[in-house]
């Protein structure tokens, strides 16, 4: 019975040293009660010892596990804090930048009927805002967006990473997604919370409770509130669209200036027209197909722009800040840091931008899928390191044009039945009269597809930086779907449809389940709110039906 | 639509309105009615700023005159939901004039024959496809019920594609193309809708591989071309002779020369008719220009320069010979273009592949001979070049006005902007082009290859003004 094993019978049977046991057994008092008690006592002690041992091992194990868990928790928290700090820093920087911008003297009055905050921060809060603000059931349609959005974007982070402002939830979450798949909601929440203190005040303060009443009915769209809250809303944000209009005007001046220069500069005159036509032709030659299909055209465009940058024809030098949204300071390591660059280079960027927009309108309007190769070319050209100014792309030139030809992407709204409304939504006029509805809708189709083609580009594997990140796509979509029911226009529906069609996969790759929730909002809830069920409105749920049939994506 | 209503006449009456009464008066009444309708919509729950002004009448007026304009919606035409969904998926928002006017007539019962003429790119194909889809009983998916004839395999395949796209939400829809090498010899025709070329269709019927006993509709696309040509015309007559006598016959084309029209009326007796005057035939959205080339050999270089002058999606270049097609292809590929050259030297499947490349945008320049002048619809074509002026007759004596019209009709599809440039290099080609221009009453704008800066400016201005031009091409309807 001295072995640790609690099996007396075994030892009795086999163990030879048990002789003593036998002798004990053969002892006289072997049947005495005292003897019996003793044996029971011994057995109990042995039993307790084994049990204690086991319990100690078990406790140790638990402690080790706990320690491990705490360590991991710590690591996670540290990571989160680090990211939040980053975000905070970036945001302060952004705010500083925006604050700086206010100092620019106000531009000439421009028909800007519905100045809306164009805020980048607004984008994320916009949808998540719904749940806290409205416990109403209709709003229950929006909340799915909130948790989903925050928890999902595992992949986007890599791509979004380049644009700090919007990254907040995205960057915080990949970890959430990878480490704690079981409870995605939990780690996700800190991220938006970290975001809100900075972002929310922008949209909320003046709004007050009274304003919320209305948006809630419209699925809690914050847009109306921001409208009224306009004076208190961050002023820089509504300046941005205006700034695009100014850039657009400056570009017209640039064009005039080039014509003037050409009158006195023979070398410039000889080259400028040919370069312009070459770029237009190359843009027109872009086709779909695998990688490398458009290498020749891409190379041509880049080499023409390089030639302009080298300025062999001695065009005047010009300050690029007239053509960008936010002022820039020189940065270390940038190719172009000088306060001025050749005007011919800026002019050709403008020609390139114009050619692509025109291609969207004329070609993608009829065949939206042709927008994609053009979008690739744009992203690739504007991100070319040599063509950055002070480390950042000059894509504002292109976006300024977008802002003029397709304002609904930037949150502008209007009735298609009034003069001013049409003006606001970019219904074109030729020789003083409105173009036909068919032509207008064609343009919008092409531009919607073009916008998606530019803003949903993957730069994850590229060394270059994405000149126009997917965040802009999300913002544009949010701007449209948050339109109050009574103001939804066919134009918006057409733009929305074409920016979704053929791009649903890319969108989902970037934003994961958040994208699916957003698609549900865009294709099902948004059209359901429209008061007039025109064919443009119905084409949105129709697209949902097609997606379901072709890709198995079930939205509703 | 007051003016159109007033112009609907009984067959025994004198043909519709005189030109005098069409312009100002009629259009005005129309625009008033429209303005009221617009006003009604405007009050429909929209929140308007008090400063906003309703659209001026003149703008709406420009709209109503266009052959693409119509007041009604597809829903009002009473089409089944599945078909309507298909139209939405194709971004069709409203019926065009030919659809709005012809569809109710074609869909009415008892079925009546129809001869319909409408400008290129105004939705004729969709009009007859909608009729066919509405007439077919999809519970009998393998029983042939509608037959559509086209002059070329390309066109037949294109129509098949349109039916499948519009009918993408219709269950049990089977459409087969009766073109060489497409129908299985073992099973024969196993579809409710058959699109084909006349020769193959006759073969199938003869071999008893095509059950025609329950056909309800016969459509002939490019009908003037089909009925006029020697071989095709005979085949069409033979096909008709084999079909049930009660069949509804629909004839469609952008052009119906007078002599063909008489024949068409015999082929489709007691038909409702939609006709155009020949000055109404051209689509105003297409800017028509010509390039004055110093001599034949300079044409290649000039051609390549054109692509820098304006924004071009896809383009079609019509040439006379296969040899020049090949040479142009070589030159343009060297210049960075992706080109398909398609002509009689290629056979069936090869032709299909080349055209598919062009259709889906893998190549953006299509060089072709007359085989593709008609009907081919690639919506993104924004430029058509007549590298050689179309001619007909023995030894190419006369200019071929119909072919010219069909060629330039490859662009400006469904109200889009398009450009056509015809190359002229000697007296003969110049005279031929002038004759065509006179016939249709068009002003061709001259371009010259001397100063490309100036030519570029000129082209841009022309495009701008043709886009803004009030499209006025009303339809005379005879019922």
mmCIF file of N, CA and C in Angstrom, chain B residues 157-230:
data_model
loop_
_atom_site.group_PDB
_atom_site.id
_atom_site.type_symbol
_atom_site.label_atom_id
_atom_site.label_comp_id
_atom_site.label_asym_id
_atom_site.label_seq_id
_atom_site.Cartn_x
_atom_site.Cartn_y
_atom_site.Cartn_z
ATOM 1 N N UNK B 157 -27.171 36.698 -85.076
ATOM 2 C CA UNK B 157 -26.622 36.465 -83.730
ATOM 3 C C UNK B 157 -26.879 37.661 -82.822
ATOM 4 N N UNK B 158 -26.784 38.853 -83.404
ATOM 5 C CA UNK B 158 -27.018 40.054 -82.602
ATOM 6 C C UNK B 158 -28.453 40.070 -82.082
ATOM 7 N N UNK B 159 -29.406 39.742 -82.973
ATOM 8 C CA UNK B 159 -30.807 39.748 -82.555
ATOM 9 C C UNK B 159 -31.039 38.681 -81.487
ATOM 10 N N UNK B 160 -30.428 37.529 -81.691
ATOM 11 C CA UNK B 160 -30.525 36.468 -80.676
ATOM 12 C C UNK B 160 -30.048 37.000 -79.326
ATOM 13 N N UNK B 161 -28.944 37.742 -79.363
ATOM 14 C CA UNK B 161 -28.410 38.321 -78.129
ATOM 15 C C UNK B 161 -29.376 39.294 -77.490
ATOM 16 N N UNK B 162 -30.020 40.120 -78.310
ATOM 17 C CA UNK B 162 -30.954 41.105 -77.770
ATOM 18 C C UNK B 162 -32.144 40.386 -77.116
ATOM 19 N N UNK B 163 -32.639 39.341 -77.768
ATOM 20 C CA UNK B 163 -33.782 38.612 -77.186
ATOM 21 C C UNK B 163 -33.388 38.028 -75.828
ATOM 22 N N UNK B 164 -32.198 37.450 -75.781
ATOM 23 C CA UNK B 164 -31.764 36.827 -74.530
ATOM 24 C C UNK B 164 -31.537 37.871 -73.435
ATOM 25 N N UNK B 165 -31.110 39.074 -73.841
ATOM 26 C CA UNK B 165 -30.875 40.104 -72.827
ATOM 27 C C UNK B 165 -32.196 40.666 -72.313
ATOM 28 N N UNK B 166 -33.075 41.026 -73.225
ATOM 29 C CA UNK B 166 -34.364 41.555 -72.765
ATOM 30 C C UNK B 166 -35.123 40.472 -72.001
ATOM 31 N N UNK B 167 -34.952 39.234 -72.446
ATOM 32 C CA UNK B 167 -35.691 38.147 -71.806
ATOM 33 C C UNK B 167 -34.923 37.460 -70.695
ATOM 34 N N UNK B 168 -33.909 38.142 -70.138
ATOM 35 C CA UNK B 168 -33.047 37.468 -69.157
ATOM 36 C C UNK B 168 -33.785 37.033 -67.899
ATOM 37 N N UNK B 169 -34.920 37.646 -67.637
ATOM 38 C CA UNK B 169 -35.675 37.245 -66.451
ATOM 39 C C UNK B 169 -36.860 36.334 -66.794
ATOM 40 N N UNK B 170 -37.015 36.005 -68.087
ATOM 41 C CA UNK B 170 -38.095 35.105 -68.479
ATOM 42 C C UNK B 170 -37.617 33.674 -68.293
ATOM 43 N N UNK B 171 -38.395 32.899 -67.593
ATOM 44 C CA UNK B 171 -37.974 31.515 -67.394
ATOM 45 C C UNK B 171 -38.314 30.669 -68.607
ATOM 46 N N UNK B 172 -37.509 29.654 -68.832
ATOM 47 C CA UNK B 172 -37.716 28.720 -69.936
ATOM 48 C C UNK B 172 -37.608 29.350 -71.311
ATOM 49 N N UNK B 173 -36.854 30.448 -71.397
ATOM 50 C CA UNK B 173 -36.720 31.069 -72.711
ATOM 51 C C UNK B 173 -35.566 30.425 -73.465
ATOM 52 N N UNK B 174 -35.895 29.810 -74.594
ATOM 53 C CA UNK B 174 -34.835 29.221 -75.420
ATOM 54 C C UNK B 174 -34.856 29.883 -76.795
ATOM 55 N N UNK B 175 -33.734 30.429 -77.202
ATOM 56 C CA UNK B 175 -33.632 31.092 -78.502
ATOM 57 C C UNK B 175 -32.486 30.443 -79.255
ATOM 58 N N UNK B 176 -32.757 29.996 -80.486
ATOM 59 C CA UNK B 176 -31.679 29.402 -81.263
ATOM 60 C C UNK B 176 -31.422 30.213 -82.517
ATOM 61 N N UNK B 177 -30.161 30.191 -82.954
ATOM 62 C CA UNK B 177 -29.806 30.891 -84.185
ATOM 63 C C UNK B 177 -29.714 29.883 -85.314
ATOM 64 N N UNK B 178 -30.566 30.052 -86.313
ATOM 65 C CA UNK B 178 -30.537 29.159 -87.468
ATOM 66 C C UNK B 178 -29.546 29.713 -88.487
ATOM 67 N N UNK B 179 -28.277 29.573 -88.172
ATOM 68 C CA UNK B 179 -27.222 29.991 -89.092
ATOM 69 C C UNK B 179 -26.304 28.800 -89.289
ATOM 70 N N UNK B 180 -25.514 28.798 -90.371
ATOM 71 C CA UNK B 180 -24.699 27.605 -90.651
ATOM 72 C C UNK B 180 -23.887 27.183 -89.432
ATOM 73 N N UNK B 181 -23.964 25.896 -89.102
ATOM 74 C CA UNK B 181 -23.146 25.339 -88.034
ATOM 75 C C UNK B 181 -23.643 25.584 -86.632
ATOM 76 N N UNK B 182 -24.891 25.969 -86.490
ATOM 77 C CA UNK B 182 -25.334 26.316 -85.147
ATOM 78 C C UNK B 182 -26.384 25.372 -84.577
ATOM 79 N N UNK B 183 -27.233 24.838 -85.462
ATOM 80 C CA UNK B 183 -28.294 23.937 -84.977
ATOM 81 C C UNK B 183 -27.832 22.491 -85.085
ATOM 82 N N UNK B 184 -28.029 21.750 -84.012
ATOM 83 C CA UNK B 184 -27.595 20.358 -84.007
ATOM 84 C C UNK B 184 -28.349 19.541 -85.049
ATOM 85 N N UNK B 185 -27.590 18.748 -85.818
ATOM 86 C CA UNK B 185 -28.219 17.932 -86.867
ATOM 87 C C UNK B 185 -29.041 16.810 -86.258
ATOM 88 N N UNK B 186 -28.700 16.431 -85.051
ATOM 89 C CA UNK B 186 -29.417 15.315 -84.441
ATOM 90 C C UNK B 186 -30.778 15.729 -83.898
ATOM 91 N N UNK B 187 -30.802 16.849 -83.199
ATOM 92 C CA UNK B 187 -32.055 17.210 -82.530
ATOM 93 C C UNK B 187 -32.916 18.167 -83.353
ATOM 94 N N UNK B 188 -32.293 18.933 -84.229
ATOM 95 C CA UNK B 188 -33.062 19.945 -84.939
ATOM 96 C C UNK B 188 -33.362 21.119 -84.031
ATOM 97 N N UNK B 189 -34.326 21.941 -84.451
ATOM 98 C CA UNK B 189 -34.638 23.142 -83.683
ATOM 99 C C UNK B 189 -35.388 22.774 -82.402
ATOM 100 N N UNK B 190 -34.874 23.244 -81.282
ATOM 101 C CA UNK B 190 -35.482 22.958 -79.978
ATOM 102 C C UNK B 190 -35.696 24.246 -79.206
ATOM 103 N N UNK B 191 -36.335 25.214 -79.836
ATOM 104 C CA UNK B 191 -36.470 26.513 -79.180
ATOM 105 C C UNK B 191 -37.813 27.126 -79.502
ATOM 106 N N UNK B 192 -38.253 28.030 -78.628
ATOM 107 C CA UNK B 192 -39.522 28.700 -78.901
ATOM 108 C C UNK B 192 -39.322 29.868 -79.865
ATOM 109 N N UNK B 193 -38.106 30.402 -79.907
ATOM 110 C CA UNK B 193 -37.825 31.501 -80.831
ATOM 111 C C UNK B 193 -36.613 31.147 -81.680
ATOM 112 N N UNK B 194 -36.738 31.366 -82.979
ATOM 113 C CA UNK B 194 -35.652 31.043 -83.895
ATOM 114 C C UNK B 194 -35.258 32.291 -84.674
ATOM 115 N N UNK B 195 -33.976 32.615 -84.652
ATOM 116 C CA UNK B 195 -33.483 33.740 -85.441
ATOM 117 C C UNK B 195 -32.519 33.188 -86.469
ATOM 118 N N UNK B 196 -32.677 33.544 -87.732
ATOM 119 C CA UNK B 196 -31.767 32.949 -88.691
ATOM 120 C C UNK B 196 -31.689 33.658 -90.013
ATOM 121 N N UNK B 197 -30.834 33.111 -90.838
ATOM 122 C CA UNK B 197 -30.759 33.601 -92.213
ATOM 123 C C UNK B 197 -31.652 32.697 -93.058
ATOM 124 N N UNK B 198 -32.255 33.254 -94.129
ATOM 125 C CA UNK B 198 -33.283 32.510 -94.870
ATOM 126 C C UNK B 198 -32.807 31.158 -95.403
ATOM 127 N N UNK B 199 -31.581 31.101 -95.933
ATOM 128 C CA UNK B 199 -31.097 29.853 -96.520
ATOM 129 C C UNK B 199 -31.105 28.714 -95.519
ATOM 130 N N UNK B 200 -30.529 28.943 -94.362
ATOM 131 C CA UNK B 200 -30.446 27.904 -93.341
ATOM 132 C C UNK B 200 -31.831 27.509 -92.853
ATOM 133 N N UNK B 201 -32.703 28.495 -92.735
ATOM 134 C CA UNK B 201 -34.059 28.208 -92.265
ATOM 135 C C UNK B 201 -34.768 27.278 -93.249
ATOM 136 N N UNK B 202 -34.624 27.552 -94.538
ATOM 137 C CA UNK B 202 -35.272 26.700 -95.534
ATOM 138 C C UNK B 202 -34.722 25.278 -95.450
ATOM 139 N N UNK B 203 -33.410 25.167 -95.326
ATOM 140 C CA UNK B 203 -32.803 23.837 -95.184
ATOM 141 C C UNK B 203 -33.411 23.059 -94.029
ATOM 142 N N UNK B 204 -33.507 23.749 -92.885
ATOM 143 C CA UNK B 204 -34.024 23.088 -91.685
ATOM 144 C C UNK B 204 -35.457 22.629 -91.888
ATOM 145 N N UNK B 205 -36.255 23.480 -92.523
ATOM 146 C CA UNK B 205 -37.660 23.110 -92.739
ATOM 147 C C UNK B 205 -37.734 21.900 -93.661
ATOM 148 N N UNK B 206 -36.909 21.926 -94.708
ATOM 149 C CA UNK B 206 -36.906 20.822 -95.672
ATOM 150 C C UNK B 206 -36.506 19.515 -95.015
ATOM 151 N N UNK B 207 -35.507 19.612 -94.147
ATOM 152 C CA UNK B 207 -35.046 18.389 -93.477
ATOM 153 C C UNK B 207 -35.985 17.969 -92.349
ATOM 154 N N UNK B 208 -37.076 18.674 -92.217
ATOM 155 C CA UNK B 208 -38.057 18.422 -91.155
ATOM 156 C C UNK B 208 -37.410 18.507 -89.769
ATOM 157 N N UNK B 209 -36.480 19.413 -89.649
ATOM 158 C CA UNK B 209 -35.860 19.599 -88.335
ATOM 159 C C UNK B 209 -36.361 20.873 -87.678
ATOM 160 N N UNK B 210 -37.367 21.452 -88.236
ATOM 161 C CA UNK B 210 -37.891 22.710 -87.736
ATOM 162 C C UNK B 210 -39.409 22.642 -87.869
ATOM 163 N N UNK B 211 -40.067 22.452 -86.739
ATOM 164 C CA UNK B 211 -41.530 22.330 -86.752
ATOM 165 C C UNK B 211 -42.147 23.717 -86.833
ATOM 166 N N UNK B 212 -42.746 24.005 -88.000
ATOM 167 C CA UNK B 212 -43.261 25.357 -88.218
ATOM 168 C C UNK B 212 -44.762 25.444 -88.015
ATOM 169 N N UNK B 213 -45.357 24.329 -87.574
ATOM 170 C CA UNK B 213 -46.825 24.286 -87.536
ATOM 171 C C UNK B 213 -47.429 25.298 -86.569
ATOM 172 N N UNK B 214 -46.672 25.692 -85.547
ATOM 173 C CA UNK B 214 -47.280 26.578 -84.551
ATOM 174 C C UNK B 214 -46.632 27.956 -84.498
ATOM 175 N N UNK B 215 -45.988 28.360 -85.597
ATOM 176 C CA UNK B 215 -45.384 29.700 -85.632
ATOM 177 C C UNK B 215 -46.481 30.754 -85.617
ATOM 178 N N UNK B 216 -46.289 31.762 -84.768
ATOM 179 C CA UNK B 216 -47.290 32.826 -84.668
ATOM 180 C C UNK B 216 -46.812 34.137 -85.264
ATOM 181 N N UNK B 217 -45.495 34.346 -85.231
ATOM 182 C CA UNK B 217 -44.949 35.618 -85.705
ATOM 183 C C UNK B 217 -43.770 35.393 -86.642
ATOM 184 N N UNK B 218 -43.733 36.156 -87.725
ATOM 185 C CA UNK B 218 -42.569 36.175 -88.601
ATOM 186 C C UNK B 218 -42.055 37.608 -88.651
ATOM 187 N N UNK B 219 -40.789 37.800 -88.301
ATOM 188 C CA UNK B 219 -40.208 39.141 -88.358
ATOM 189 C C UNK B 219 -39.130 39.148 -89.421
ATOM 190 N N UNK B 220 -39.136 40.171 -90.274
ATOM 191 C CA UNK B 220 -38.027 40.320 -91.212
ATOM 192 C C UNK B 220 -37.339 41.644 -90.930
ATOM 193 N N UNK B 221 -36.094 41.565 -90.476
ATOM 194 C CA UNK B 221 -35.331 42.772 -90.180
ATOM 195 C C UNK B 221 -34.595 43.191 -91.446
ATOM 196 N N UNK B 222 -34.281 44.466 -91.549
ATOM 197 C CA UNK B 222 -33.655 45.016 -92.764
ATOM 198 C C UNK B 222 -34.480 44.572 -93.973
ATOM 199 N N UNK B 223 -35.771 44.741 -93.849
ATOM 200 C CA UNK B 223 -36.701 44.129 -94.802
ATOM 201 C C UNK B 223 -36.481 44.591 -96.232
ATOM 202 N N UNK B 224 -36.135 45.862 -96.437
ATOM 203 C CA UNK B 224 -35.960 46.313 -97.821
ATOM 204 C C UNK B 224 -34.829 45.545 -98.482
ATOM 205 N N UNK B 225 -33.759 45.354 -97.729
ATOM 206 C CA UNK B 225 -32.597 44.637 -98.221
ATOM 207 C C UNK B 225 -32.931 43.176 -98.487
ATOM 208 N N UNK B 226 -33.683 42.572 -97.590
ATOM 209 C CA UNK B 226 -34.029 41.156 -97.694
ATOM 210 C C UNK B 226 -34.937 40.896 -98.885
ATOM 211 N N UNK B 227 -35.910 41.775 -99.058
ATOM 212 C CA UNK B 227 -36.893 41.511 -100.111
ATOM 213 C C UNK B 227 -36.367 41.920 -101.486
ATOM 214 N N UNK B 228 -35.426 42.851 -101.488
ATOM 215 C CA UNK B 228 -34.970 43.404 -102.754
ATOM 216 C C UNK B 228 -33.935 42.530 -103.432
ATOM 217 N N UNK B 229 -32.995 42.008 -102.633
ATOM 218 C CA UNK B 229 -31.920 41.239 -103.242
ATOM 219 C C UNK B 229 -32.450 39.978 -103.892
ATOM 220 N N UNK B 230 -31.862 39.665 -105.017
ATOM 221 C CA UNK B 230 -32.318 38.512 -105.789
ATOM 222 C C UNK B 230 -32.478 37.261 -104.941
#
